[in-house]
Amino acid sequence: MTVPVSVGVVGGGRMGAGIAQVFAALGAAVTIAEAADQAAALGRVETGLARAHERGKLDEDPAAILARVTTVAGPTDLPADLELVVEAVPEIPSLKVEVLALIDKTVSASTVIASNTSSISIAELGAALSDPSRFIGMHFFNPVPASTLVEIVRAPATSAAVVEHVREWVSLLGKTEVLVNDSPGFATSRLGVCLGLEAIRMLEEGVADAESIDRAMELGYKHPMGPLRSTDLVGLDVRLAIAEHLASTLGDRFTPPRLLRDKVARGELGRKSGKGFHDWEKK
Ligand SMILES: NC(=O)c1ccc[n+]([C@@H]2O[C@H](COP(=O)([O-])OP(=O)(O)OC[C@H]3O[C@@H](n4cnc5c(N)ncnc54)[C@H](O)[C@@H]3O)[C@@H](O)[C@H]2O)c1
């Protein structure tokens, strides 16, 4: 197994910065293409490295790892000779298609192109590429450095060699894979959203309060986090977007409950806004 020498990440937000951090810590030179604020993207990597250093998780000085990370303004500024590019822009199909087409035009024909999408069909996104056989889903979890899972999503066109490369890289990152065939929501988002939506409906119907619903799953079923707390961490807006996509592809059972829509409209987005199904300002 060989460590990738050069990796590109498009979108330096919460997920992209985490993905850049773990590949840089592995020894790769990482280029982040970030359209809005390159300094903020680099700052997120720096903060993540400082946190990992405090926890004794790095083998190297954080400054030396950070020195391997550079930023550019957009996908067309990426170096051509990358081994892997991971797309991590927001979960908007048209935006991802546009960004993937630009990545495809910029990088060399041998570069593996991956998307960190949580729910959008890899086959559908792969249609934006001249050669969809080099395209795959690499679904990292939040926070990327601490999370041990990567869901690898294989579309019908994805080549076996690309699947093997990605499996090796996931293993080198010290993470564990699940390999799934392309379908809406894959395995993780489909099940996670399904449980979250039912918990929201139960809250709507007055079955129990949020704390009780979460505690029921945490203590009764040994889930590390209840479905409403988990929705708060992911972001209610993110969950709503995924639920809408799954409702349009898998049917009514994923139709978002009114309470979820109302909370998003009020700006109650979960931990990031201070309030969701739980109050995060008190914690
Ligand atoms: N947040 C999570 O818990 C989570 C978990 C797993 C997967 N994901 C997926 O990861 C992806 C990114 O999510 P996130 O939470 O990091 O979002 P985010 O909003 O934090 O980051 C997205 C970044 O992309 C940048 N961007 C937008 N358009 C761009 C363009 N054209 N070129 C370059 N950069 C551009 C934005 O400025 C922003 O910094 C989504 O597909 C999401 O579904 C998110």
CSV table of C-alpha atoms and ligand atoms in Angstrom, one decimal:
chain,number,residue,atom,x,y,z
A,1,MET,CA,0.0,0.0,0.0
A,2,THR,CA,1.3,3.4,-0.9
A,3,VAL,CA,0.4,6.7,0.7
A,4,PRO,CA,-1.0,9.2,-1.9
A,5,VAL,CA,1.6,11.9,-2.6
A,6,SER,CA,-0.8,14.6,-3.8
A,7,VAL,CA,-4.5,15.1,-3.0
A,8,GLY,CA,-7.0,17.8,-3.9
A,9,VAL,CA,-10.1,18.7,-1.9
A,10,VAL,CA,-12.8,20.9,-3.3
A,11,GLY,CA,-14.7,22.9,-0.7
A,12,GLY,CA,-12.8,23.7,2.5
A,13,GLY,CA,-15.8,23.7,4.9
A,14,ARG,CA,-16.4,21.5,7.8
A,15,MET,CA,-15.9,18.2,5.9
A,16,GLY,CA,-13.4,19.4,3.3
A,17,ALA,CA,-11.0,20.8,6.0
A,18,GLY,CA,-11.2,17.5,7.9
A,19,ILE,CA,-10.5,15.5,4.8
A,20,ALA,CA,-7.5,17.7,4.0
A,21,GLN,CA,-6.3,17.4,7.5
A,22,VAL,CA,-6.3,13.6,7.6
A,23,PHE,CA,-4.6,13.2,4.2
A,24,ALA,CA,-1.9,15.8,5.1
A,25,ALA,CA,-1.3,14.0,8.4
A,26,LEU,CA,-0.7,10.9,6.3
A,27,GLY,CA,2.1,12.7,4.4
A,28,ALA,CA,0.3,13.9,1.3
A,29,ALA,CA,0.6,17.3,-0.2
A,30,VAL,CA,-3.0,18.6,-0.1
A,31,THR,CA,-4.5,21.5,-2.2
A,32,ILE,CA,-7.8,22.8,-1.0
A,33,ALA,CA,-9.9,24.6,-3.6
A,34,GLU,CA,-12.2,26.9,-1.6
A,35,ALA,CA,-14.4,29.5,-3.4
A,36,ALA,CA,-15.5,31.7,-0.4
A,37,ASP,CA,-12.7,32.0,2.1
A,38,GLN,CA,-9.4,30.3,1.7
A,39,ALA,CA,-7.9,31.6,4.9
A,40,ALA,CA,-10.9,30.3,6.9
A,41,ALA,CA,-10.5,26.9,5.2
A,42,LEU,CA,-6.8,26.8,6.2
A,43,GLY,CA,-7.7,28.0,9.7
A,44,ARG,CA,-10.1,25.0,10.1
A,45,VAL,CA,-7.3,22.6,9.2
A,46,GLU,CA,-5.0,24.4,11.7
A,47,THR,CA,-7.6,24.2,14.5
A,48,GLY,CA,-8.2,20.5,13.7
A,49,LEU,CA,-4.5,19.7,13.8
A,50,ALA,CA,-4.1,21.6,17.1
A,51,ARG,CA,-6.9,19.5,18.6
A,52,ALA,CA,-5.4,16.2,17.3
A,53,HIS,CA,-2.0,17.2,18.7
A,54,GLU,CA,-3.5,18.0,22.1
A,55,ARG,CA,-5.1,14.5,22.1
A,56,GLY,CA,-1.7,12.9,21.2
A,57,LYS,CA,-3.1,11.7,17.8
A,58,LEU,CA,-0.3,13.1,15.6
A,59,ASP,CA,3.1,11.5,14.9
A,60,GLU,CA,4.5,14.8,13.6
A,61,ASP,CA,4.6,18.5,14.5
A,62,PRO,CA,1.2,20.1,13.5
A,63,ALA,CA,3.1,23.0,11.8
A,64,ALA,CA,5.0,20.5,9.6
A,65,ILE,CA,1.7,18.9,8.6
A,66,LEU,CA,0.0,22.3,7.9
A,67,ALA,CA,3.0,23.3,5.7
A,68,ARG,CA,1.8,20.5,3.3
A,69,VAL,CA,-1.6,22.2,2.8
A,70,THR,CA,-2.1,24.9,0.3
A,71,THR,CA,-5.3,26.6,-0.9
A,72,VAL,CA,-6.5,27.8,-4.3
A,73,ALA,CA,-9.7,29.7,-5.3
A,74,GLY,CA,-11.4,27.0,-7.4
A,75,PRO,CA,-11.3,23.6,-9.0
A,76,THR,CA,-9.6,24.9,-12.2
A,77,ASP,CA,-6.7,26.1,-10.1
A,78,LEU,CA,-5.9,22.6,-8.8
A,79,PRO,CA,-2.6,21.0,-9.9
A,80,ALA,CA,-3.2,18.4,-12.7
A,81,ASP,CA,-1.0,15.6,-11.3
A,82,LEU,CA,-3.1,14.7,-8.3
A,83,GLU,CA,-3.7,11.1,-7.3
A,84,LEU,CA,-7.1,11.8,-5.7
A,85,VAL,CA,-9.5,14.7,-5.6
A,86,VAL,CA,-12.4,14.7,-3.1
A,87,GLU,CA,-15.3,17.0,-3.8
A,88,ALA,CA,-16.9,18.4,-0.6
A,89,VAL,CA,-19.0,21.3,-1.7
A,90,PRO,CA,-22.6,21.7,-0.3
A,91,GLU,CA,-25.2,19.0,-0.9
A,92,ILE,CA,-26.8,20.7,-4.0
A,93,PRO,CA,-26.9,18.4,-7.0
A,94,SER,CA,-26.5,21.1,-9.7
A,95,LEU,CA,-23.5,22.7,-7.8
A,96,LYS,CA,-21.8,19.3,-7.5
A,97,VAL,CA,-22.3,18.5,-11.2
A,98,GLU,CA,-20.8,21.9,-12.1
A,99,VAL,CA,-17.8,21.5,-9.8
A,100,LEU,CA,-17.2,17.9,-10.9
A,101,ALA,CA,-17.1,18.8,-14.6
A,102,LEU,CA,-14.5,21.5,-13.8
A,103,ILE,CA,-12.4,19.0,-11.8
A,104,ASP,CA,-12.7,16.5,-14.7
A,105,LYS,CA,-11.3,19.1,-17.1
A,106,THR,CA,-8.4,20.1,-14.8
A,107,VAL,CA,-6.9,17.0,-13.5
A,108,SER,CA,-5.0,14.3,-15.4
A,109,ALA,CA,-6.8,11.2,-16.8
A,110,SER,CA,-5.3,9.0,-14.1
A,111,THR,CA,-6.6,11.0,-11.1
A,112,VAL,CA,-9.3,9.3,-9.0
A,113,ILE,CA,-12.3,11.6,-8.4
A,114,ALA,CA,-14.4,11.1,-5.3
A,115,SER,CA,-17.5,12.8,-3.9
A,116,ASN,CA,-18.2,13.2,-0.2
A,117,THR,CA,-22.0,13.5,-0.9
A,118,SER,CA,-24.2,12.1,1.9
A,119,SER,CA,-27.1,11.1,-0.4
A,120,ILE,CA,-26.8,12.0,-4.1
A,121,SER,CA,-26.5,9.2,-6.6
A,122,ILE,CA,-22.9,8.6,-7.6
A,123,ALA,CA,-24.0,7.4,-11.1
A,124,GLU,CA,-26.0,10.6,-11.5
A,125,LEU,CA,-23.0,12.8,-10.5
A,126,GLY,CA,-20.6,10.6,-12.5
A,127,ALA,CA,-22.5,11.5,-15.7
A,128,ALA,CA,-20.7,15.0,-15.4
A,129,LEU,CA,-17.4,13.3,-16.1
A,130,SER,CA,-15.7,12.3,-19.3
A,131,ASP,CA,-14.8,9.0,-17.8
A,132,PRO,CA,-17.2,7.9,-15.0
A,133,SER,CA,-15.1,4.8,-14.3
A,134,ARG,CA,-12.7,6.9,-12.2
A,135,PHE,CA,-15.5,8.3,-10.1
A,136,ILE,CA,-16.6,6.9,-6.6
A,137,GLY,CA,-18.3,8.0,-3.4
A,138,MET,CA,-16.0,8.5,-0.4
A,139,HIS,CA,-18.5,9.4,2.4
A,140,PHE,CA,-16.5,10.6,5.4
A,141,PHE,CA,-18.2,11.4,8.7
A,142,ASN,CA,-18.2,14.4,10.9
A,143,PRO,CA,-15.8,15.2,12.6
A,144,VAL,CA,-13.5,13.5,10.0
A,145,PRO,CA,-10.3,13.1,12.1
A,146,ALA,CA,-12.1,11.4,15.0
A,147,SER,CA,-14.6,9.4,12.9
A,148,THR,CA,-13.6,5.8,12.1
A,149,LEU,CA,-16.0,5.1,9.2
A,150,VAL,CA,-15.8,5.8,5.5
A,151,GLU,CA,-18.7,4.6,3.4
A,152,ILE,CA,-17.3,3.8,-0.1
A,153,VAL,CA,-20.0,4.0,-2.7
A,154,ARG,CA,-19.5,2.1,-6.0
A,155,ALA,CA,-21.6,3.1,-9.0
A,156,PRO,CA,-22.1,0.6,-11.9
A,157,ALA,CA,-19.5,2.4,-13.9
A,158,THR,CA,-16.8,2.7,-11.2
A,159,SER,CA,-13.8,0.5,-12.1
A,160,ALA,CA,-12.6,-2.3,-9.8
A,161,ALA,CA,-9.1,-0.7,-9.7
A,162,VAL,CA,-10.5,2.6,-8.4
A,163,VAL,CA,-12.5,0.7,-5.7
A,164,GLU,CA,-9.3,-1.0,-4.7
A,165,HIS,CA,-7.2,2.2,-4.6
A,166,VAL,CA,-9.8,3.9,-2.4
A,167,ARG,CA,-10.1,0.9,0.0
A,168,GLU,CA,-6.3,1.1,0.4
A,169,TRP,CA,-6.4,4.8,1.1
A,170,VAL,CA,-9.2,4.4,3.7
A,171,SER,CA,-7.2,1.7,5.4
A,172,LEU,CA,-4.0,3.9,5.4
A,173,LEU,CA,-6.0,6.7,7.0
A,174,GLY,CA,-6.7,4.2,9.9
A,175,LYS,CA,-10.4,4.1,9.1
A,176,THR,CA,-12.8,1.3,8.5
A,177,GLU,CA,-14.8,1.0,5.3
A,178,VAL,CA,-18.2,-0.2,4.4
A,179,LEU,CA,-18.6,-0.8,0.7
A,180,VAL,CA,-22.1,-0.2,-0.7
A,181,ASN,CA,-23.6,-0.1,-4.1
A,182,ASP,CA,-25.0,3.2,-5.3
A,183,SER,CA,-28.5,3.9,-4.2
A,184,PRO,CA,-30.3,6.9,-2.7
A,185,GLY,CA,-28.9,7.7,0.8
A,186,PHE,CA,-26.5,4.8,0.6
A,187,ALA,CA,-26.6,2.7,3.8
A,188,THR,CA,-25.8,5.3,6.4
A,189,SER,CA,-27.9,8.4,5.5
A,190,ARG,CA,-30.9,6.2,4.6
A,191,LEU,CA,-31.0,4.5,8.0
A,192,GLY,CA,-29.9,7.6,10.0
A,193,VAL,CA,-32.4,9.8,8.4
A,194,CYS,CA,-35.2,7.2,8.7
A,195,LEU,CA,-34.7,6.9,12.5
A,196,GLY,CA,-34.3,10.7,12.8
A,197,LEU,CA,-37.6,11.4,11.0
A,198,GLU,CA,-39.6,8.9,13.0
A,199,ALA,CA,-38.2,10.4,16.2
A,200,ILE,CA,-39.3,13.9,15.0
A,201,ARG,CA,-42.8,12.5,14.2
A,202,MET,CA,-43.0,11.0,17.7
A,203,LEU,CA,-42.1,14.4,19.2
A,204,GLU,CA,-44.8,16.0,17.0
A,205,GLU,CA,-47.4,13.5,18.2
A,206,GLY,CA,-46.4,14.1,21.9
A,207,VAL,CA,-45.3,10.6,22.5
A,208,ALA,CA,-42.4,11.8,24.7
A,209,ASP,CA,-40.1,14.8,25.0
A,210,ALA,CA,-36.8,15.0,23.1
A,211,GLU,CA,-34.6,14.0,26.0
A,212,SER,CA,-36.7,10.9,26.7
A,213,ILE,CA,-36.8,9.8,23.0
A,214,ASP,CA,-33.0,10.1,22.9
A,215,ARG,CA,-32.4,8.4,26.2
A,216,ALA,CA,-34.7,5.5,25.1
A,217,MET,CA,-32.3,4.7,22.2
A,218,GLU,CA,-29.1,5.5,24.1
A,219,LEU,CA,-29.8,3.4,27.1
A,220,GLY,CA,-32.3,0.9,25.7
A,221,TYR,CA,-30.6,0.1,22.4
A,222,LYS,CA,-27.0,1.3,23.3
A,223,HIS,CA,-26.9,3.9,20.5
A,224,PRO,CA,-24.1,6.3,21.4
A,225,MET,CA,-26.4,9.2,20.6
A,226,GLY,CA,-30.1,9.4,20.3
A,227,PRO,CA,-31.7,10.3,16.9
A,228,LEU,CA,-32.7,13.8,17.8
A,229,ARG,CA,-29.3,14.7,19.3
A,230,SER,CA,-27.7,13.2,16.2
A,231,THR,CA,-30.0,15.4,14.0
A,232,ASP,CA,-28.8,18.4,16.0
A,233,LEU,CA,-25.2,17.6,15.4
A,234,VAL,CA,-25.6,16.9,11.7
A,235,GLY,CA,-27.7,20.1,11.3
A,236,LEU,CA,-31.5,20.2,10.8
A,237,ASP,CA,-31.0,22.0,7.4
A,238,VAL,CA,-28.6,19.2,6.2
A,239,ARG,CA,-31.1,16.5,7.4
A,240,LEU,CA,-34.0,18.3,5.7
A,241,ALA,CA,-32.1,18.5,2.4
A,242,ILE,CA,-31.3,14.8,2.5
A,243,ALA,CA,-34.9,13.9,3.5
A,244,GLU,CA,-36.3,15.8,0.6
A,245,HIS,CA,-33.9,14.1,-1.8
A,246,LEU,CA,-34.8,10.6,-0.3
A,247,ALA,CA,-38.6,11.4,-0.5
A,248,SER,CA,-38.2,12.2,-4.2
A,249,THR,CA,-36.3,9.0,-4.9
A,250,LEU,CA,-37.5,6.5,-2.3
A,251,GLY,CA,-41.0,7.7,-1.6
A,252,ASP,CA,-43.3,9.2,1.0
A,253,ARG,CA,-41.8,7.5,4.0
A,254,PHE,CA,-39.0,10.1,3.8
A,255,THR,CA,-41.3,13.1,3.6
A,256,PRO,CA,-39.9,15.6,6.1
A,257,PRO,CA,-42.3,16.2,9.1
A,258,ARG,CA,-43.7,19.7,9.5
A,259,LEU,CA,-41.8,20.2,12.8
A,260,LEU,CA,-38.5,19.8,10.9
A,261,ARG,CA,-39.5,22.3,8.2
A,262,ASP,CA,-40.7,24.8,10.9
A,263,LYS,CA,-37.5,24.6,12.9
A,264,VAL,CA,-35.3,25.1,9.8
A,265,ALA,CA,-37.5,28.1,8.8
A,266,ARG,CA,-37.0,29.6,12.3
A,267,GLY,CA,-33.2,29.1,12.1
A,268,GLU,CA,-33.1,26.4,14.7
A,269,LEU,CA,-30.5,24.3,12.9
A,270,GLY,CA,-29.1,22.3,15.8
A,271,ARG,CA,-25.7,22.7,17.6
A,272,LYS,CA,-24.3,25.1,15.0
A,273,SER,CA,-27.1,27.7,15.8
A,274,GLY,CA,-27.3,27.0,19.5
A,275,LYS,CA,-30.8,25.3,19.3
A,276,GLY,CA,-32.4,22.4,17.6
A,277,PHE,CA,-34.3,19.7,19.3
A,278,HIS,CA,-32.1,20.4,22.3
A,279,ASP,CA,-30.7,23.6,23.7
A,280,TRP,CA,-26.9,23.7,23.0
A,281,GLU,CA,-26.3,27.1,24.5
A,282,LYS,CA,-26.7,25.7,28.0
A,283,LYS,CA,-24.2,22.9,27.4
B,1,LIG,N1,-21.7,18.1,7.8
B,1,LIG,C1,-21.8,16.8,7.9
B,1,LIG,O1,-22.1,16.3,9.0
B,1,LIG,C2,-21.5,15.9,6.7
B,1,LIG,C3,-21.2,14.6,6.9
B,1,LIG,C4,-20.9,13.8,5.8
B,1,LIG,C5,-21.0,14.3,4.5
B,1,LIG,N2,-21.3,15.6,4.4
B,1,LIG,C6,-21.3,16.1,3.0
B,1,LIG,O2,-20.1,16.9,2.8
B,1,LIG,C7,-20.4,17.9,1.8
B,1,LIG,C8,-19.9,19.2,2.4
B,1,LIG,O3,-20.6,19.4,3.6
B,1,LIG,P1,-20.0,20.5,4.7
B,1,LIG,O4,-20.8,20.2,6.0
B,1,LIG,O5,-18.5,20.4,4.8
B,1,LIG,O6,-20.5,21.9,4.1
B,1,LIG,P2,-19.9,23.3,4.4
B,1,LIG,O7,-21.0,24.3,4.0
B,1,LIG,O8,-19.3,23.4,5.7
B,1,LIG,O9,-18.7,23.5,3.3
B,1,LIG,C9,-18.8,23.6,1.9
B,1,LIG,C10,-17.6,24.5,1.4
B,1,LIG,O10,-17.7,24.5,0.0
B,1,LIG,C11,-17.3,25.8,-0.4
B,1,LIG,N3,-17.8,25.9,-1.8
B,1,LIG,C12,-19.0,26.2,-2.3
B,1,LIG,N4,-19.0,26.2,-3.6
B,1,LIG,C13,-17.8,26.0,-4.0
B,1,LIG,C14,-17.1,25.9,-5.3
B,1,LIG,N5,-17.8,26.1,-6.4
B,1,LIG,N6,-15.8,25.7,-5.4
B,1,LIG,C15,-15.1,25.6,-4.2
B,1,LIG,N7,-15.6,25.6,-3.0
B,1,LIG,C16,-17.0,25.8,-2.9
B,1,LIG,C17,-18.1,26.7,0.5
B,1,LIG,O11,-17.5,28.0,0.5
B,1,LIG,C18,-17.8,25.9,1.9
B,1,LIG,O12,-16.6,26.3,2.5
B,1,LIG,C19,-21.9,17.8,1.5
B,1,LIG,O13,-22.0,17.1,0.3
B,1,LIG,C20,-22.4,17.1,2.7
B,1,LIG,O14,-23.6,16.4,2.4
B,1,LIG,C21,-21.6,16.4,5.4
